[in-house]
GROMACS .gro file of C-alpha atoms in nm:
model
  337
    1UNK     CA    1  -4.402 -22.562  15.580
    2UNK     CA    2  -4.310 -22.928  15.522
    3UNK     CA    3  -4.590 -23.170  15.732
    4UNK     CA    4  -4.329 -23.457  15.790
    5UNK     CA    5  -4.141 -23.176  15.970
    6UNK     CA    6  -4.477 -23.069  16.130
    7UNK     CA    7  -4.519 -23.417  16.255
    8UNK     CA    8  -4.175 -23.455  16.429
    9UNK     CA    9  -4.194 -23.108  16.583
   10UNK     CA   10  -4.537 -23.246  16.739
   11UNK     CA   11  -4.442 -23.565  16.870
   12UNK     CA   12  -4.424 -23.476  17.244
   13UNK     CA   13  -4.808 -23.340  17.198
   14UNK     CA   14  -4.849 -23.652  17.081
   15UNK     CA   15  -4.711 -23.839  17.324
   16UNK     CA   16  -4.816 -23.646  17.611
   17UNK     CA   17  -5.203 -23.697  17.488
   18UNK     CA   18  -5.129 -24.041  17.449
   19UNK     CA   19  -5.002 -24.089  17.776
   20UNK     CA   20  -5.325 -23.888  17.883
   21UNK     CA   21  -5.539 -24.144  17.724
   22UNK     CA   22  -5.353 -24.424  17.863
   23UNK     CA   23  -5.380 -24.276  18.233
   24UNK     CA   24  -5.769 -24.213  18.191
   25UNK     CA   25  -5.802 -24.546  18.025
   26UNK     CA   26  -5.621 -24.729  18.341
   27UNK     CA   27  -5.806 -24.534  18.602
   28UNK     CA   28  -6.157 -24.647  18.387
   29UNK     CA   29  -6.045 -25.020  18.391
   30UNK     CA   30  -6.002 -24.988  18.777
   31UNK     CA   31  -6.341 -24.903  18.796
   32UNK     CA   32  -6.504 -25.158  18.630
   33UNK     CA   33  -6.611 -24.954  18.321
   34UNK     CA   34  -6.694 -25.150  17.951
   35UNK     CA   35  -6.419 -25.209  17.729
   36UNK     CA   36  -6.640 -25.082  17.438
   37UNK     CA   37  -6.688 -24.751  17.636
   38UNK     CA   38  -6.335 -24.690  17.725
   39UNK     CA   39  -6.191 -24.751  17.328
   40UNK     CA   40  -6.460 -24.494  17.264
   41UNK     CA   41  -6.368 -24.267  17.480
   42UNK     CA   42  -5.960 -24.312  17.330
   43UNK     CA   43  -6.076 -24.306  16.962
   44UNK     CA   44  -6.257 -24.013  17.044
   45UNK     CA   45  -6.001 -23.834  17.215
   46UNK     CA   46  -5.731 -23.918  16.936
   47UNK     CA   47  -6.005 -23.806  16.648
   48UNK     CA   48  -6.027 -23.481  16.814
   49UNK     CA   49  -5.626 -23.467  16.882
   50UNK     CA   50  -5.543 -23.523  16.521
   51UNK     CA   51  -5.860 -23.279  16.368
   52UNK     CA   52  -5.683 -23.015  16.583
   53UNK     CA   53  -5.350 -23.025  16.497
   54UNK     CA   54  -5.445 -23.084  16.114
   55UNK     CA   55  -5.681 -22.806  16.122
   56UNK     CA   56  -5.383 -22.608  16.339
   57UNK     CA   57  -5.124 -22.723  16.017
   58UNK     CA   58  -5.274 -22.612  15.766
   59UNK     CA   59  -5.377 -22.280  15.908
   60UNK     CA   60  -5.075 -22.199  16.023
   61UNK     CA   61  -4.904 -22.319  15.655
   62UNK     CA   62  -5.128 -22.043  15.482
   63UNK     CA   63  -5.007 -21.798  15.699
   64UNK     CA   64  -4.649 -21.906  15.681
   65UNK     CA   65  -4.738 -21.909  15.275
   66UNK     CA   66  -4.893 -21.531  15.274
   67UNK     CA   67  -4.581 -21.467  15.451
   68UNK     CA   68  -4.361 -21.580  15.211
   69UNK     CA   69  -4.470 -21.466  14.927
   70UNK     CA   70  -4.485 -21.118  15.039
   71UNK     CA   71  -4.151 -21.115  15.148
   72UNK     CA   72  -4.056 -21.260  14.763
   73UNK     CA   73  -4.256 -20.922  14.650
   74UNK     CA   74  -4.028 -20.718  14.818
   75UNK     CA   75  -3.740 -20.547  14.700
   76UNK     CA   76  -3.593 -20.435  15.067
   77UNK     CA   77  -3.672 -20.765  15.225
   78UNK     CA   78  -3.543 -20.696  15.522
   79UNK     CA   79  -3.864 -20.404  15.553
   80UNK     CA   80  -4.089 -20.765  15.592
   81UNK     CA   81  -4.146 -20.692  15.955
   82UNK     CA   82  -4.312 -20.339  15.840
   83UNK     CA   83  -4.595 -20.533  15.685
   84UNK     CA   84  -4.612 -20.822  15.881
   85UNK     CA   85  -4.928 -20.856  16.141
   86UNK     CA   86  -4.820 -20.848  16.480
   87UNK     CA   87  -4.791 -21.229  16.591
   88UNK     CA   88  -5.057 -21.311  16.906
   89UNK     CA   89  -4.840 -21.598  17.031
   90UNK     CA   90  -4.568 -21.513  17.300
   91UNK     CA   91  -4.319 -21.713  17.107
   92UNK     CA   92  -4.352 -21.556  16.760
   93UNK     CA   93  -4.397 -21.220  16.920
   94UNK     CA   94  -3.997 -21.268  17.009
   95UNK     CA   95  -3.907 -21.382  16.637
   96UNK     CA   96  -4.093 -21.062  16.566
   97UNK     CA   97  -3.901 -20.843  16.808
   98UNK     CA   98  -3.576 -20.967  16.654
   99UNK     CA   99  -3.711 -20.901  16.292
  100UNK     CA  100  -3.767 -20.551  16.408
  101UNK     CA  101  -3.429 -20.533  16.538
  102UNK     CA  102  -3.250 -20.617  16.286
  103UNK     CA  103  -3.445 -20.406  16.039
  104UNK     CA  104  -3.342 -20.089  16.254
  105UNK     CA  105  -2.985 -20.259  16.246
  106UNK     CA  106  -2.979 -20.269  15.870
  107UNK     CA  107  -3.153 -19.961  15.805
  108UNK     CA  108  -2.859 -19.745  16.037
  109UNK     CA  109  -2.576 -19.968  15.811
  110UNK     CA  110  -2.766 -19.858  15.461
  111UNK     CA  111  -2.738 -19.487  15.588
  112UNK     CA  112  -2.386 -19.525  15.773
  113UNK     CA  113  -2.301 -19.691  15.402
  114UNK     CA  114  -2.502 -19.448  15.142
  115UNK     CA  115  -2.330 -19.145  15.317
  116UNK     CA  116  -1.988 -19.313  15.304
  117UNK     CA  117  -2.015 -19.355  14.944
  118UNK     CA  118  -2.184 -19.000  14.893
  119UNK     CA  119  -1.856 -18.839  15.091
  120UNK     CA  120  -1.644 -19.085  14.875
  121UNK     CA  121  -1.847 -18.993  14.544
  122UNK     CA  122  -1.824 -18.612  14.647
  123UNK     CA  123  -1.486 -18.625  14.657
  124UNK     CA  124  -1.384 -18.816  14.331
  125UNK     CA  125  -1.570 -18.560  14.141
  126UNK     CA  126  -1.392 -18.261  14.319
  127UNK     CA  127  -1.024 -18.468  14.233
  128UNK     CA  128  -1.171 -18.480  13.926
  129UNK     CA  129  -1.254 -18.127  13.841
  130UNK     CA  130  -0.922 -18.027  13.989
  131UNK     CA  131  -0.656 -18.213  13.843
  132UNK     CA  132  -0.818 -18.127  13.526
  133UNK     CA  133  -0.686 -17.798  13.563
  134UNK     CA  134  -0.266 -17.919  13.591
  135UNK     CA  135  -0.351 -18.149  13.256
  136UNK     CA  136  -0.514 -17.828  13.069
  137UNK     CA  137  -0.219 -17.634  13.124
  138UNK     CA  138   0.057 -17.904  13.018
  139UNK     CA  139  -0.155 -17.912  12.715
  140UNK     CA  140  -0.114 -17.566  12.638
  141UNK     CA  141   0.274 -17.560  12.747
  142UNK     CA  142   0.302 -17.844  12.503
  143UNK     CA  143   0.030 -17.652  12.191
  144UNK     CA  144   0.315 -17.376  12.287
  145UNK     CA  145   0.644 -17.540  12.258
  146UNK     CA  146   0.607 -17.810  11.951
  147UNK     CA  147   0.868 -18.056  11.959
  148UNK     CA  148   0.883 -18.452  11.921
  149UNK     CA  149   0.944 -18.448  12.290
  150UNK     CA  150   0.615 -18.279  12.368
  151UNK     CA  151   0.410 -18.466  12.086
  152UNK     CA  152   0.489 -18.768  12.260
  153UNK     CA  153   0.402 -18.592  12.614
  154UNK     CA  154   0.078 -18.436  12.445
  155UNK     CA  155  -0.057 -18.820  12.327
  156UNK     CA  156  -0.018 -18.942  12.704
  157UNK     CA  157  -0.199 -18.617  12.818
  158UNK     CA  158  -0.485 -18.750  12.616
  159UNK     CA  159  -0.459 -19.105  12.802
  160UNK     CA  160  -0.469 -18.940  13.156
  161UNK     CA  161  -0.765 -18.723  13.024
  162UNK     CA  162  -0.916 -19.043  12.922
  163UNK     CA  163  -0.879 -19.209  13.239
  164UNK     CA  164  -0.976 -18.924  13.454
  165UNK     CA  165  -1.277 -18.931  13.253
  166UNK     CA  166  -1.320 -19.266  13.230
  167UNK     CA  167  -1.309 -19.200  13.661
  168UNK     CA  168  -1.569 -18.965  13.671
  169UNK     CA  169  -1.820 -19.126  13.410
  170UNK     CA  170  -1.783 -19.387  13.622
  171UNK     CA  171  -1.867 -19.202  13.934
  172UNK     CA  172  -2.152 -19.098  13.768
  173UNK     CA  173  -2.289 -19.384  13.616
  174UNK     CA  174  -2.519 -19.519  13.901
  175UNK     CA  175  -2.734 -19.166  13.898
  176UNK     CA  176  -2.624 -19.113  13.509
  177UNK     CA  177  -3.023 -18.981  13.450
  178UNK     CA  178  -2.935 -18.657  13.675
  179UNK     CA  179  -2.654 -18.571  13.428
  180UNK     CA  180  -2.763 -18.618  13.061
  181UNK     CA  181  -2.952 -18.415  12.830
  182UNK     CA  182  -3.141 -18.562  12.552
  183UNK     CA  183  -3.168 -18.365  12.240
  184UNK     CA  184  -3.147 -18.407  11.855
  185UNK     CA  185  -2.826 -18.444  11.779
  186UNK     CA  186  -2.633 -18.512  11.499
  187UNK     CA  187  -2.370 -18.828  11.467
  188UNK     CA  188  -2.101 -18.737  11.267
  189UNK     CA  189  -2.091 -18.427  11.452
  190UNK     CA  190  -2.026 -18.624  11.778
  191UNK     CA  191  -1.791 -18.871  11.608
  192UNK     CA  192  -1.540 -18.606  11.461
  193UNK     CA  193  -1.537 -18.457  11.824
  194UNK     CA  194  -1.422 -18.786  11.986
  195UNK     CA  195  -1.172 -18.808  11.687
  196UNK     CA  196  -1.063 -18.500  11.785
  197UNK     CA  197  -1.051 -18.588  12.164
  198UNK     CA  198  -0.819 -18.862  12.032
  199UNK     CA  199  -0.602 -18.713  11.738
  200UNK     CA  200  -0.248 -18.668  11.889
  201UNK     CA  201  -0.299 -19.062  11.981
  202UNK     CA  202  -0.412 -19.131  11.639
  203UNK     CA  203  -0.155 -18.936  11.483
  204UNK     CA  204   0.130 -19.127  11.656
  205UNK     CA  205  -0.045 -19.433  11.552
  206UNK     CA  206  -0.037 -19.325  11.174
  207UNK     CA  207  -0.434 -19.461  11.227
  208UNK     CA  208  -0.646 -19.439  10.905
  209UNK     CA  209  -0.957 -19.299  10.981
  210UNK     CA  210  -1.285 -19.276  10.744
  211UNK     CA  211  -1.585 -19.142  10.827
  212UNK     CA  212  -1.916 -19.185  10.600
  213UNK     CA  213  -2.210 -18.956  10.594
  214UNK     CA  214  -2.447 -18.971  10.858
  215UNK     CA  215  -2.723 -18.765  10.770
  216UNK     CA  216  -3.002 -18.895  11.025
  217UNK     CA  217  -3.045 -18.690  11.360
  218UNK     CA  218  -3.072 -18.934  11.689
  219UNK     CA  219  -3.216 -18.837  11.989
  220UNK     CA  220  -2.981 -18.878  12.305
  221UNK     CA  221  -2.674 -18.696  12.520
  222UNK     CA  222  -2.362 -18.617  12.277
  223UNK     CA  223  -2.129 -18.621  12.613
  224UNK     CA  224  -2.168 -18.948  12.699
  225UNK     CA  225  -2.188 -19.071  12.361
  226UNK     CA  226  -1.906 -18.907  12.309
  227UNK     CA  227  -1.749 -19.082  12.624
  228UNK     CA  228  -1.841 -19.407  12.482
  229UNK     CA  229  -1.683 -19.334  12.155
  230UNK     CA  230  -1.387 -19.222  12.280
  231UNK     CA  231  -1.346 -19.557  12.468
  232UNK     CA  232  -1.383 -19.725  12.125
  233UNK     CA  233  -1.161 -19.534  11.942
  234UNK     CA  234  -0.885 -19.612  12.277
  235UNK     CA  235  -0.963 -20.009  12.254
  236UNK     CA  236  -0.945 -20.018  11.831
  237UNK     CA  237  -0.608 -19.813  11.874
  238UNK     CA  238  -0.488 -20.081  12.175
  239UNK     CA  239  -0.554 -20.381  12.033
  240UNK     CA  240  -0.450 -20.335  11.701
  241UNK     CA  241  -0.001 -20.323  11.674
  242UNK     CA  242   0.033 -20.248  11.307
  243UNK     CA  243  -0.108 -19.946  11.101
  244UNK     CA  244  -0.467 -19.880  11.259
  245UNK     CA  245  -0.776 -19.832  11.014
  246UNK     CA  246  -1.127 -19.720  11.165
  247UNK     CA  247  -1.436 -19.695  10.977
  248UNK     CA  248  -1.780 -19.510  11.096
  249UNK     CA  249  -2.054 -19.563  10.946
  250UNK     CA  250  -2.455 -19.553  10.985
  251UNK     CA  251  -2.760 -19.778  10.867
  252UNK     CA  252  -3.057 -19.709  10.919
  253UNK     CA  253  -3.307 -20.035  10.935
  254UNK     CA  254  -3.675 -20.029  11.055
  255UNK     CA  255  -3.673 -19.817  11.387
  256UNK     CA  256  -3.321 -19.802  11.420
  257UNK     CA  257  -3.062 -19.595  11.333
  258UNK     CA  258  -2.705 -19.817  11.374
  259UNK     CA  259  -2.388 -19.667  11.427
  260UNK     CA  260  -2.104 -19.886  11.349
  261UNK     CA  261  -1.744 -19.841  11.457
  262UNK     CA  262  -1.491 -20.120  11.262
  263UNK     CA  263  -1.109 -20.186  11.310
  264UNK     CA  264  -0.885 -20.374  11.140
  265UNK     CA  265  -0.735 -20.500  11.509
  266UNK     CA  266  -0.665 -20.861  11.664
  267UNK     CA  267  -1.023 -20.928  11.694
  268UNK     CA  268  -1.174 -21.096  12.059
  269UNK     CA  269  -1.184 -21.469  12.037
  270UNK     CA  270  -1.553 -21.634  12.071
  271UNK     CA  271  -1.534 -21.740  12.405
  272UNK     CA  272  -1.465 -21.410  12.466
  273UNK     CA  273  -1.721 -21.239  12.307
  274UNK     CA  274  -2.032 -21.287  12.500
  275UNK     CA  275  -1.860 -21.169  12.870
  276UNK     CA  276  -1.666 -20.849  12.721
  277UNK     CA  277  -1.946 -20.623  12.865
  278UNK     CA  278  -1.881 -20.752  13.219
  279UNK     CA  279  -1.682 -20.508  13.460
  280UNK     CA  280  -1.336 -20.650  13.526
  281UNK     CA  281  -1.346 -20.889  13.183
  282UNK     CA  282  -1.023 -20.859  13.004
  283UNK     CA  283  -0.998 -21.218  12.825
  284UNK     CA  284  -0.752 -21.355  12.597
  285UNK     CA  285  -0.677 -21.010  12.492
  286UNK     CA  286  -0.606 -20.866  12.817
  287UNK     CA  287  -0.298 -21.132  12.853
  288UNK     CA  288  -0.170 -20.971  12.570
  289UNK     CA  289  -0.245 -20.578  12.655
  290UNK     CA  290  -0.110 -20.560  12.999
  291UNK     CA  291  -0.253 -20.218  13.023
  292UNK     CA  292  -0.652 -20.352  12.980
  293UNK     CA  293  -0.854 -20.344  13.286
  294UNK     CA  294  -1.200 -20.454  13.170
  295UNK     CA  295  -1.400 -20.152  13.280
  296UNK     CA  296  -1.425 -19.948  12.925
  297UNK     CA  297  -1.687 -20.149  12.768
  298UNK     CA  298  -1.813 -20.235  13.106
  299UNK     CA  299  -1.881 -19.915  13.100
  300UNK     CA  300  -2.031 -19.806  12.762
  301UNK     CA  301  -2.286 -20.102  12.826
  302UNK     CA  302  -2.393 -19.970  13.178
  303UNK     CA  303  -2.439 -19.645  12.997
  304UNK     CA  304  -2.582 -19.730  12.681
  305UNK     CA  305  -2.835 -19.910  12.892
  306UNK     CA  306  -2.936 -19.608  13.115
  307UNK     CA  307  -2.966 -19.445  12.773
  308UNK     CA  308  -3.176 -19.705  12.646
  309UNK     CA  309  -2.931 -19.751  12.323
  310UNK     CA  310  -2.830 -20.112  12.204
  311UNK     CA  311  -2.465 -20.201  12.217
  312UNK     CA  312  -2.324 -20.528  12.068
  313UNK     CA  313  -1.990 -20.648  11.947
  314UNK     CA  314  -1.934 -20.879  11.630
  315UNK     CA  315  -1.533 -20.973  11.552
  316UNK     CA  316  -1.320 -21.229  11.339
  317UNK     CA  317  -0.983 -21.218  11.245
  318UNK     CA  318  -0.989 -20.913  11.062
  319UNK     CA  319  -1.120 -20.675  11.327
  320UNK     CA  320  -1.416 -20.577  11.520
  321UNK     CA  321  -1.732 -20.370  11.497
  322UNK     CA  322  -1.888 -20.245  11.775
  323UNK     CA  323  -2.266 -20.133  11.681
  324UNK     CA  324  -2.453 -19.819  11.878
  325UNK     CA  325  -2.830 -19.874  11.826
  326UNK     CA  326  -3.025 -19.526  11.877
  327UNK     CA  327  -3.430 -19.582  11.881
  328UNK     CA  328  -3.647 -19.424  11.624
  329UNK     CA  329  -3.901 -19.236  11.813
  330UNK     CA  330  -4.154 -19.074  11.591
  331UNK     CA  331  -4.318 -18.888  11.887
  332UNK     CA  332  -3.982 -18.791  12.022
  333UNK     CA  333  -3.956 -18.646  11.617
  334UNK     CA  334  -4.256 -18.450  11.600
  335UNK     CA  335  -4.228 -18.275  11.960
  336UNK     CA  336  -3.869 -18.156  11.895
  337UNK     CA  337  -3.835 -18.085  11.536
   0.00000   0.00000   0.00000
């Protein structure tokens, strides 16, 4: 609470005490009383004015204070009236009646809103899981009747997979800790599967792909590692025109074990770089890849971070490398051999 503003918002006190003073003082004169006792009795009167509404400001600003900051604490600050002290003056007891209104008012819209996008959620997932169903079978109508035709038709099945998954993942990703597993796992297990999600598109690519040994388990989910990869392998493929290499490889330094994924692509331009995580950030490159629409990586970061596994991007002209950091835990180790 600011005291200049204190000040103003007191000025008719003030006044009206001063124009109590002056009244008394006038009726004193009129009655023949000493000039020394009636400036007494006004310095007196003002003294006593002034001690009260300084002692009333700076109550009232500690309270207004307390107030504050434990509405700062909160995280639902609209639940301040829940711990608030019920005011004893008839004005504030209004400002707290509306507080408690409108906390009743929000709390119906959170529900109205959190089963809204339950239904909504509910659904996606059940779209999901059926129209996975129409794909599986053009897959095997195309595994059954090899031709260039259905080749073709068999590499655009895996896109719509992608994307359906790429859907549901992100569906998911706000409650991702009801839906993972963590385990030991090996990664060059869980790389050849995603290069196996992805071979009919690397095969009409002609991509090179090499793989180096990874002998060093990591604790964490292989499906949505695997999801993450897979978006990897999509972006290296899409952003680089002319004969595709990819490279996987691990290193392990200090309490890390890094999994790197390099491509021989355009590369992201350094202004670029640091906002590629961000959801709807396509960039330079997106102007040139009509088909990017910023929420792949968006969404490997959002799930590497519920995962708690670092994710950063280095890139030049020559390509990119996008690193997976999986923690060393050597309690983790010894519990789960």
């Amino acid at each position: 609470m600011n005291g200049k503003q204190y000040v103003k918002n007191q000025l008719p006190i003030l006044l009206l005490h001063l124009c109590g003073i002056l009244g008394v003082s006038l009726f004193l004169i009129a009655n023949n009383c000493t000039l020394s006792g009636i400036v007494f009795l006004a310095a007196l009167w003002l003294v006593v004015v002034v001690c009260y509404l300084t002692a009333a400001f700076f109550s009232r600003k500690k309270r207004l204070n307390q107030l504050l900051f434990l509405t700062e604490q909160l995280d639902e600050r609209y639940l301040i009236a829940e711990l608030m002290p019920v005011p004893e003056k008839a004005e504030e007891q209004v400002f707290y009646q509306i507080l408690k209104l409108a906390e009743a008012s929000m709390l119906e819209k959170i529900e109205q809103s959190g089963r809204a996008q339950k239904a909504y959620q509910e659904y996606i997932e059940q779209w999901i899981h059926e129209i996975r169903t129409p794909i599986t079978a053009m897959h095997l109508l195309c595994e059954n009747n090899r031709s260039d035709f259905t080749r073709e038709l068999l590499t655009e099945l895996e896109n719509v997979s992608r994307y359906t998954e790429q859907t549901l993942y992100y569906a998911r990703s706000s409650h991702a800790q009801k839906d993972y597993l963590i385990r030991e796992i090996r990664l060059d297990t869980v790389v050849h599967d995603a290069i196996a999600d992805n071979k009919y598109l690397l095969r009409q690519s002609q991509a090179v792909v090499t793989v180096d040994p990874m002998e060093s388990p990591v604790y964490t989910d292989d499906k949505w590692i695997r999801f993450i990869l897979n978006q990897l392998i999509s972006n290296a493929i899409k952003y680089t025109p002319n004969h595709p290499q990819l490279h996987f490889s691990t290193v392990n330094a200090k309490d890390y074990i890094h999994l790197s994924v390099r491509d021989n692509g355009i590369g992201i331009p350094a202004c670029d770089l640091p906002r590629i995580f961000e959801k709807g950030f396509t960039g330079h490159n997106g102007r040139i890849v009509k088909s990017s629409t910023g929420i792949g990586l968006y969404l490997c970061k959002r799930l590497c971070d519920k995962l708690g596994i670092g994710l950063r991007a280095d890139s030049d002209t020559a390509g990119t490398t996008v690193v997976l950091s999986f923690h060393i835990n050597d309690f983790v180790s010894e519990i789960c051999p």
